[in-house]
PDB file of C-alpha atoms in Angstrom:
ATOM      1  CA  MET A  18     -71.011  70.513 -81.166  1.00 87.00           C
ATOM      2  CA  TYR A  19     -72.158  72.607 -78.237  1.00 89.00           C
ATOM      3  CA  GLU A  20     -74.768  75.304 -78.513  1.00 88.00           C
ATOM      4  CA  THR A  21     -76.236  77.970 -76.266  1.00 88.00           C
ATOM      5  CA  HIS A  22     -79.671  79.513 -76.511  1.00 89.00           C
ATOM      6  CA  ILE A  23     -79.344  82.271 -73.917  1.00 90.00           C
ATOM      7  CA  LYS A  24     -80.830  85.618 -74.866  1.00 93.00           C
ATOM      8  CA  THR A  25     -78.545  88.326 -76.206  1.00 91.00           C
ATOM      9  CA  ALA A  26     -79.299  90.595 -73.229  1.00 94.00           C
ATOM     10  CA  LEU A  27     -78.253  87.845 -70.791  1.00 94.00           C
ATOM     11  CA  TRP A  28     -75.138  87.135 -72.875  1.00 91.00           C
ATOM     12  CA  TRP A  29     -74.136  90.791 -72.561  1.00 94.00           C
ATOM     13  CA  ALA A  30     -74.980  90.786 -68.852  1.00 95.00           C
ATOM     14  CA  TYR A  31     -72.452  87.964 -68.419  1.00 94.00           C
ATOM     15  CA  ASP A  32     -69.957  89.129 -71.045  1.00 92.00           C
ATOM     16  CA  ILE A  33     -69.375  92.677 -69.806  1.00 95.00           C
ATOM     17  CA  PRO A  34     -68.476  91.825 -66.178  1.00 95.00           C
ATOM     18  CA  GLY A  35     -66.473  88.808 -67.424  1.00 94.00           C
ATOM     19  CA  ASN A  36     -64.446  91.079 -69.698  1.00 94.00           C
ATOM     20  CA  LEU A  37     -64.024  93.550 -66.870  1.00 96.00           C
ATOM     21  CA  GLY A  38     -62.688  90.658 -64.778  1.00 95.00           C
ATOM     22  CA  TRP A  39     -59.820  89.654 -67.036  1.00 95.00           C
ATOM     23  CA  ILE A  40     -58.996  93.316 -67.674  1.00 96.00           C
ATOM     24  CA  LEU A  41     -58.803  93.985 -63.911  1.00 95.00           C
ATOM     25  CA  TYR A  42     -56.687  90.880 -63.341  1.00 95.00           C
ATOM     26  CA  LEU A  43     -54.227  91.801 -66.096  1.00 95.00           C
ATOM     27  CA  ALA A  44     -54.083  95.437 -64.909  1.00 94.00           C
ATOM     28  CA  GLY A  45     -53.388  94.354 -61.323  1.00 91.00           C
ATOM     29  CA  LEU A  46     -50.738  91.890 -62.462  1.00 90.00           C
ATOM     30  CA  GLY A  47     -49.163  94.525 -64.698  1.00 90.00           C
ATOM     31  CA  LYS A  48     -48.985  97.026 -61.847  1.00 88.00           C
ATOM     32  CA  PHE A  49     -47.538  94.359 -59.559  1.00 86.00           C
ATOM     33  CA  LEU A  50     -44.836  93.424 -62.076  1.00 85.00           C
ATOM     34  CA  VAL A  51     -43.968  97.030 -62.994  1.00 86.00           C
ATOM     35  CA  ASN A  52     -43.715  98.090 -59.353  1.00 80.00           C
ATOM     36  CA  GLY A  53     -40.958  95.597 -58.617  1.00 73.00           C
ATOM     37  CA  GLY A  54     -42.919  92.386 -58.142  1.00 64.00           C
ATOM     38  CA  ILE A  55     -40.546  90.446 -60.365  1.00 71.00           C
ATOM     39  CA  THR A  56     -37.425  91.296 -58.403  1.00 69.00           C
ATOM     40  CA  ALA A  57     -38.915  91.406 -54.913  1.00 67.00           C
ATOM     41  CA  HIS A  58     -41.300  88.446 -55.146  1.00 76.00           C
ATOM     42  CA  LEU A  59     -40.257  86.236 -58.064  1.00 82.00           C
ATOM     43  CA  PRO A  60     -42.180  83.104 -56.948  1.00 82.00           C
ATOM     44  CA  ALA A  61     -45.378  85.121 -56.509  1.00 81.00           C
ATOM     45  CA  ALA A  62     -44.851  86.831 -59.872  1.00 84.00           C
ATOM     46  CA  VAL A  63     -44.455  83.475 -61.632  1.00 87.00           C
ATOM     47  CA  LEU A  64     -47.543  82.020 -59.939  1.00 89.00           C
ATOM     48  CA  LEU A  65     -49.681  85.078 -60.661  1.00 89.00           C
ATOM     49  CA  THR A  66     -48.702  84.996 -64.339  1.00 92.00           C
ATOM     50  CA  ILE A  67     -50.162  81.494 -64.868  1.00 95.00           C
ATOM     51  CA  PRO A  68     -53.832  82.599 -64.617  1.00 96.00           C
ATOM     52  CA  ALA A  69     -53.072  85.561 -66.881  1.00 96.00           C
ATOM     53  CA  LEU A  70     -51.732  83.187 -69.547  1.00 96.00           C
ATOM     54  CA  CYS A  71     -54.882  81.045 -69.280  1.00 96.00           C
ATOM     55  CA  MET A  72     -57.013  84.159 -69.647  1.00 96.00           C
ATOM     56  CA  LEU A  73     -55.032  85.292 -72.696  1.00 96.00           C
ATOM     57  CA  ILE A  74     -55.479  81.877 -74.339  1.00 95.00           C
ATOM     58  CA  GLY A  75     -59.225  82.137 -73.729  1.00 94.00           C
ATOM     59  CA  ILE A  76     -59.388  85.671 -75.102  1.00 95.00           C
ATOM     60  CA  ALA A  77     -57.451  84.698 -78.240  1.00 94.00           C
ATOM     61  CA  GLU A  78     -59.788  81.742 -78.785  1.00 93.00           C
ATOM     62  CA  LEU A  79     -62.907  83.870 -78.358  1.00 91.00           C
ATOM     63  CA  ILE A  80     -61.576  86.403 -80.866  1.00 91.00           C
ATOM     64  CA  GLY A  81     -60.951  83.529 -83.289  1.00 90.00           C
ATOM     65  CA  GLU A  82     -64.513  82.295 -82.745  1.00 88.00           C
ATOM     66  CA  ARG A  83     -65.886  85.739 -83.549  1.00 86.00           C
ATOM     67  CA  ILE A  84     -63.805  85.929 -86.725  1.00 89.00           C
ATOM     68  CA  CYS A  85     -65.137  82.505 -87.822  1.00 87.00           C
ATOM     69  CA  LYS A  86     -68.689  83.533 -86.801  1.00 84.00           C
ATOM     70  CA  LEU A  87     -68.996  80.625 -84.349  1.00 82.00           C
ATOM     71  CA  ASP A  88     -70.393  82.708 -81.477  1.00 73.00           C
ATOM     72  CA  ARG A  89     -73.112  80.434 -80.135  1.00 84.00           C
ATOM     73  CA  LYS A  90     -72.365  77.064 -81.735  1.00 87.00           C
ATOM     74  CA  LEU A  91     -68.946  75.639 -80.918  1.00 87.00           C
ATOM     75  CA  PRO A  92     -67.027  72.404 -81.240  1.00 87.00           C
ATOM     76  CA  ALA A  93     -66.030  71.030 -77.825  1.00 88.00           C
ATOM     77  CA  ILE A  94     -62.348  71.926 -78.275  1.00 90.00           C
ATOM     78  CA  ARG A  95     -63.180  75.571 -78.982  1.00 90.00           C
ATOM     79  CA  LEU A  96     -65.586  75.721 -76.039  1.00 90.00           C
ATOM     80  CA  TRP A  97     -62.865  74.459 -73.695  1.00 91.00           C
ATOM     81  CA  ARG A  98     -60.105  76.628 -75.188  1.00 91.00           C
ATOM     82  CA  GLY A  99     -62.280  79.739 -74.991  1.00 92.00           C
ATOM     83  CA  PHE A 100     -64.633  79.725 -72.054  1.00 92.00           C
ATOM     84  CA  GLY A 101     -62.861  76.847 -70.314  1.00 93.00           C
ATOM     85  CA  SER A 102     -59.546  78.704 -70.287  1.00 95.00           C
ATOM     86  CA  LEU A 103     -61.178  81.900 -69.055  1.00 95.00           C
ATOM     87  CA  THR A 104     -63.068  80.062 -66.319  1.00 96.00           C
ATOM     88  CA  CYS A 105     -59.992  78.112 -65.170  1.00 95.00           C
ATOM     89  CA  GLY A 106     -57.820  81.220 -65.386  1.00 96.00           C
ATOM     90  CA  GLY A 107     -60.345  83.144 -63.310  1.00 96.00           C
ATOM     91  CA  LEU A 108     -60.483  80.418 -60.652  1.00 96.00           C
ATOM     92  CA  ALA A 109     -56.699  80.134 -60.542  1.00 95.00           C
ATOM     93  CA  GLY A 110     -56.517  83.938 -60.355  1.00 94.00           C
ATOM     94  CA  VAL A 111     -58.844  83.966 -57.353  1.00 94.00           C
ATOM     95  CA  VAL A 112     -56.903  81.278 -55.498  1.00 93.00           C
ATOM     96  CA  LEU A 113     -53.406  82.531 -56.294  1.00 91.00           C
ATOM     97  CA  SER A 114     -54.117  86.220 -55.769  1.00 89.00           C
ATOM     98  CA  ALA A 115     -55.744  85.403 -52.421  1.00 88.00           C
ATOM     99  CA  LEU A 116     -52.735  83.290 -51.430  1.00 84.00           C
ATOM    100  CA  THR A 117     -50.215  85.917 -52.514  1.00 82.00           C
ATOM    101  CA  LEU A 118     -52.167  89.015 -51.466  1.00 78.00           C
ATOM    102  CA  HIS A 119     -49.776  89.683 -48.604  1.00 70.00           C
ATOM    103  CA  SER A 120     -46.716  89.551 -50.900  1.00 65.00           C
ATOM    104  CA  ASN A 121     -47.985  92.186 -53.313  1.00 61.00           C
ATOM    105  CA  LEU A 122     -46.088  95.433 -53.077  1.00 57.00           C
ATOM    106  CA  SER A 123     -49.412  97.220 -52.864  1.00 64.00           C
ATOM    107  CA  THR A 124     -52.563  95.657 -51.470  1.00 77.00           C
ATOM    108  CA  ALA A 125     -54.502  97.434 -54.226  1.00 80.00           C
ATOM    109  CA  ASN A 126     -52.779  95.236 -56.839  1.00 83.00           C
ATOM    110  CA  GLY A 127     -53.839  92.091 -55.018  1.00 84.00           C
ATOM    111  CA  ILE A 128     -57.390  93.334 -54.589  1.00 89.00           C
ATOM    112  CA  LEU A 129     -57.576  94.202 -58.306  1.00 91.00           C
ATOM    113  CA  MET A 130     -56.389  90.706 -59.226  1.00 92.00           C
ATOM    114  CA  LEU A 131     -58.701  89.033 -56.725  1.00 93.00           C
ATOM    115  CA  ALA A 132     -61.772  90.988 -57.900  1.00 95.00           C
ATOM    116  CA  GLY A 133     -60.838  90.429 -61.538  1.00 96.00           C
ATOM    117  CA  GLY A 134     -60.391  86.705 -61.002  1.00 95.00           C
ATOM    118  CA  VAL A 135     -63.779  86.442 -59.298  1.00 97.00           C
ATOM    119  CA  LEU A 136     -65.555  88.327 -62.108  1.00 96.00           C
ATOM    120  CA  CYS A 137     -63.802  86.338 -64.823  1.00 96.00           C
ATOM    121  CA  PHE A 138     -64.491  82.987 -63.131  1.00 96.00           C
ATOM    122  CA  VAL A 139     -68.152  83.657 -62.369  1.00 96.00           C
ATOM    123  CA  PHE A 140     -69.238  85.218 -65.647  1.00 95.00           C
ATOM    124  CA  ALA A 141     -67.126  83.148 -68.072  1.00 94.00           C
ATOM    125  CA  GLY A 142     -68.329  80.112 -66.131  1.00 93.00           C
ATOM    126  CA  LEU A 143     -71.971  81.169 -66.470  1.00 93.00           C
ATOM    127  CA  ILE A 144     -71.601  81.456 -70.231  1.00 92.00           C
ATOM    128  CA  ALA A 145     -69.701  78.146 -70.408  1.00 92.00           C
ATOM    129  CA  VAL A 146     -72.392  76.174 -68.549  1.00 93.00           C
ATOM    130  CA  SER A 147     -75.076  77.634 -70.813  1.00 92.00           C
ATOM    131  CA  PHE A 148     -73.650  75.573 -73.698  1.00 91.00           C
ATOM    132  CA  LYS A 149     -75.318  72.195 -74.101  1.00 92.00           C
ATOM    133  CA  LYS A 150     -74.341  69.312 -76.338  1.00 90.00           C
ATOM    134  CA  SER A 151     -76.263  69.608 -79.593  1.00 83.00           C
ATOM    135  CA  GLU A 152     -78.284  66.617 -80.801  1.00 72.00           C
ATOM    136  CA  VAL A 153     -77.823  67.484 -84.475  1.00 60.00           C
ATOM    137  CA  VAL A 154     -74.435  66.952 -86.088  1.00 57.00           C
ATOM    138  CA  ASP A 155     -73.449  69.926 -88.209  1.00 56.00           C
ATOM    139  CA  PRO A 156     -71.823  68.982 -91.545  1.00 56.00           C
ATOM    140  CA  ASP A 157     -69.900  72.283 -91.442  1.00 58.00           C
ATOM    141  CA  ASP A 158     -68.302  71.349 -88.091  1.00 56.00           C
ATOM    142  CA  ARG A 159     -64.953  73.133 -88.349  1.00 56.00           C
ATOM    143  CA  ARG A 160     -62.461  71.694 -85.915  1.00 53.00           C
ATOM    144  CA  ILE A 161     -59.746  74.285 -85.722  1.00 50.00           C
TER     145      ILE A 161
END
């Protein structure tokens, strides 16, 4: 089990810009795809979709954690599926949007994705590294 003891105010300070990050990335990707990115730049569209899928996996996992009331005490697999996916998706979003910035139909789309990737990577990563391996084994450890 992994547990974090960061204060609620700090959690929110990391959570809000992190959420803004994946929202910006998905909005930029959506605009890129709708404005002809699929037909004009298929390789770039495929590459830019990979971080979005990682982010969506992380978001789905975090929603599942909230439903199960596992917010601050997580099994390793859930920590990696949630915050790990968001952090990796953010990093991949930064790298790939920077590499493909010139191929975007509008530079604004690339800047949205780049900024979103940075926010997602930094703030999901800050929450992820706040989790430390717990010394006590929880008998209710639900590995889902």
